[in-house]
Amino acid sequence: MINNVIKVIEDYLNKKTEKNIFKNKIHKLIDKNQETLYKEDEEIADLMTYELIEICDKDIEDDDKFKEEINAIFEEIKIIIEL
């Protein structure tokens, strides 16, 4: 499930998905699969369920700023995966 969320993030960062669609996909994936995410990796699940959702819920009109914040979370996730 973590890989599914990562794919959605990558699609957004690679401009394959627009911001509102990205936000909806993230919410649906995380809301429906929160328990599975925590079973896979608690630290990554925390980043996804709290920080990623928090950014998606903010009203950030500047698309570059929004993308910057999403990318920062994505980089944190990648570091944890590499450990």
GROMACS .gro file of C-alpha atoms in nm:
model
   83
    1MET     CA    1   0.000   0.000   0.000
    2ILE     CA    2   0.288   0.236   0.073
    3ASN     CA    3   0.401   0.181  -0.286
    4ASN     CA    4   0.057   0.288  -0.411
    5VAL     CA    5   0.081   0.616  -0.220
    6ILE     CA    6   0.436   0.667  -0.347
    7LYS     CA    7   0.313   0.614  -0.705
    8VAL     CA    8   0.044   0.880  -0.659
    9ILE     CA    9   0.305   1.123  -0.521
   10GLU     CA   10   0.544   1.049  -0.809
   11ASP     CA   11   0.268   1.103  -1.066
   12TYR     CA   12   0.191   1.442  -0.913
   13LEU     CA   13   0.555   1.548  -0.891
   14ASN     CA   14   0.607   1.438  -1.254
   15LYS     CA   15   0.308   1.649  -1.360
   16LYS     CA   16   0.096   1.348  -1.458
   17THR     CA   17  -0.178   1.449  -1.213
   18GLU     CA   18  -0.319   1.789  -1.124
   19LYS     CA   19  -0.322   1.914  -0.765
   20ASN     CA   20  -0.691   1.858  -0.681
   21ILE     CA   21  -0.693   1.506  -0.824
   22PHE     CA   22  -0.373   1.433  -0.630
   23LYS     CA   23  -0.528   1.553  -0.306
   24ASN     CA   24  -0.839   1.338  -0.359
   25LYS     CA   25  -0.635   1.028  -0.444
   26ILE     CA   26  -0.412   1.073  -0.138
   27HIS     CA   27  -0.710   1.117   0.094
   28LYS     CA   28  -0.890   0.811  -0.044
   29LEU     CA   29  -0.583   0.587  -0.036
   30ILE     CA   30  -0.474   0.685   0.313
   31ASP     CA   31  -0.822   0.698   0.467
   32LYS     CA   32  -0.921   0.356   0.334
   33ASN     CA   33  -0.588   0.185   0.399
   34GLN     CA   34  -0.450   0.346   0.715
   35GLU     CA   35  -0.434   0.018   0.907
   36THR     CA   36  -0.246  -0.155   0.624
   37LEU     CA   37  -0.001   0.136   0.598
   38TYR     CA   38   0.082   0.105   0.968
   39LYS     CA   39   0.135  -0.270   0.933
   40GLU     CA   40   0.381  -0.209   0.649
   41ASP     CA   41   0.587   0.066   0.815
   42GLU     CA   42   0.483   0.276   1.111
   43GLU     CA   43   0.726   0.563   1.050
   44ILE     CA   44   0.626   0.606   0.686
   45ALA     CA   45   0.258   0.568   0.776
   46ASP     CA   46   0.296   0.854   1.028
   47LEU     CA   47   0.446   1.076   0.759
   48MET     CA   48   0.165   0.989   0.520
   49THR     CA   49  -0.128   1.006   0.760
   50TYR     CA   50  -0.022   1.321   0.939
   51GLU     CA   51   0.222   1.536   0.742
   52LEU     CA   52   0.111   1.449   0.390
   53ILE     CA   53  -0.259   1.480   0.475
   54GLU     CA   54  -0.190   1.806   0.661
   55ILE     CA   55  -0.027   1.956   0.353
   56CYS     CA   56  -0.312   1.837   0.133
   57ASP     CA   57  -0.562   1.998   0.371
   58LYS     CA   58  -0.384   2.335   0.374
   59ASP     CA   59  -0.517   2.596   0.137
   60ILE     CA   60  -0.189   2.654  -0.049
   61GLU     CA   61  -0.274   2.843  -0.366
   62ASP     CA   62   0.084   2.867  -0.491
   63ASP     CA   63   0.131   2.542  -0.684
   64ASP     CA   64   0.510   2.561  -0.664
   65LYS     CA   65   0.500   2.599  -0.285
   66PHE     CA   66   0.257   2.307  -0.257
   67LYS     CA   67   0.474   2.089  -0.480
   68GLU     CA   68   0.781   2.188  -0.275
   69GLU     CA   69   0.615   2.072   0.047
   70ILE     CA   70   0.497   1.745  -0.110
   71ASN     CA   71   0.846   1.684  -0.244
   72ALA     CA   72   0.999   1.741   0.102
   73ILE     CA   73   0.774   1.471   0.251
   74PHE     CA   74   0.851   1.243  -0.045
   75GLU     CA   75   1.224   1.283   0.017
   76GLU     CA   76   1.176   1.192   0.384
   77ILE     CA   77   0.985   0.878   0.282
   78LYS     CA   78   1.259   0.778   0.037
   79ILE     CA   79   1.526   0.818   0.308
   80ILE     CA   80   1.332   0.592   0.546
   81ILE     CA   81   1.282   0.331   0.273
   82GLU     CA   82   1.656   0.325   0.205
   83LEU     CA   83   1.745   0.260   0.570
   0.00000   0.00000   0.00000
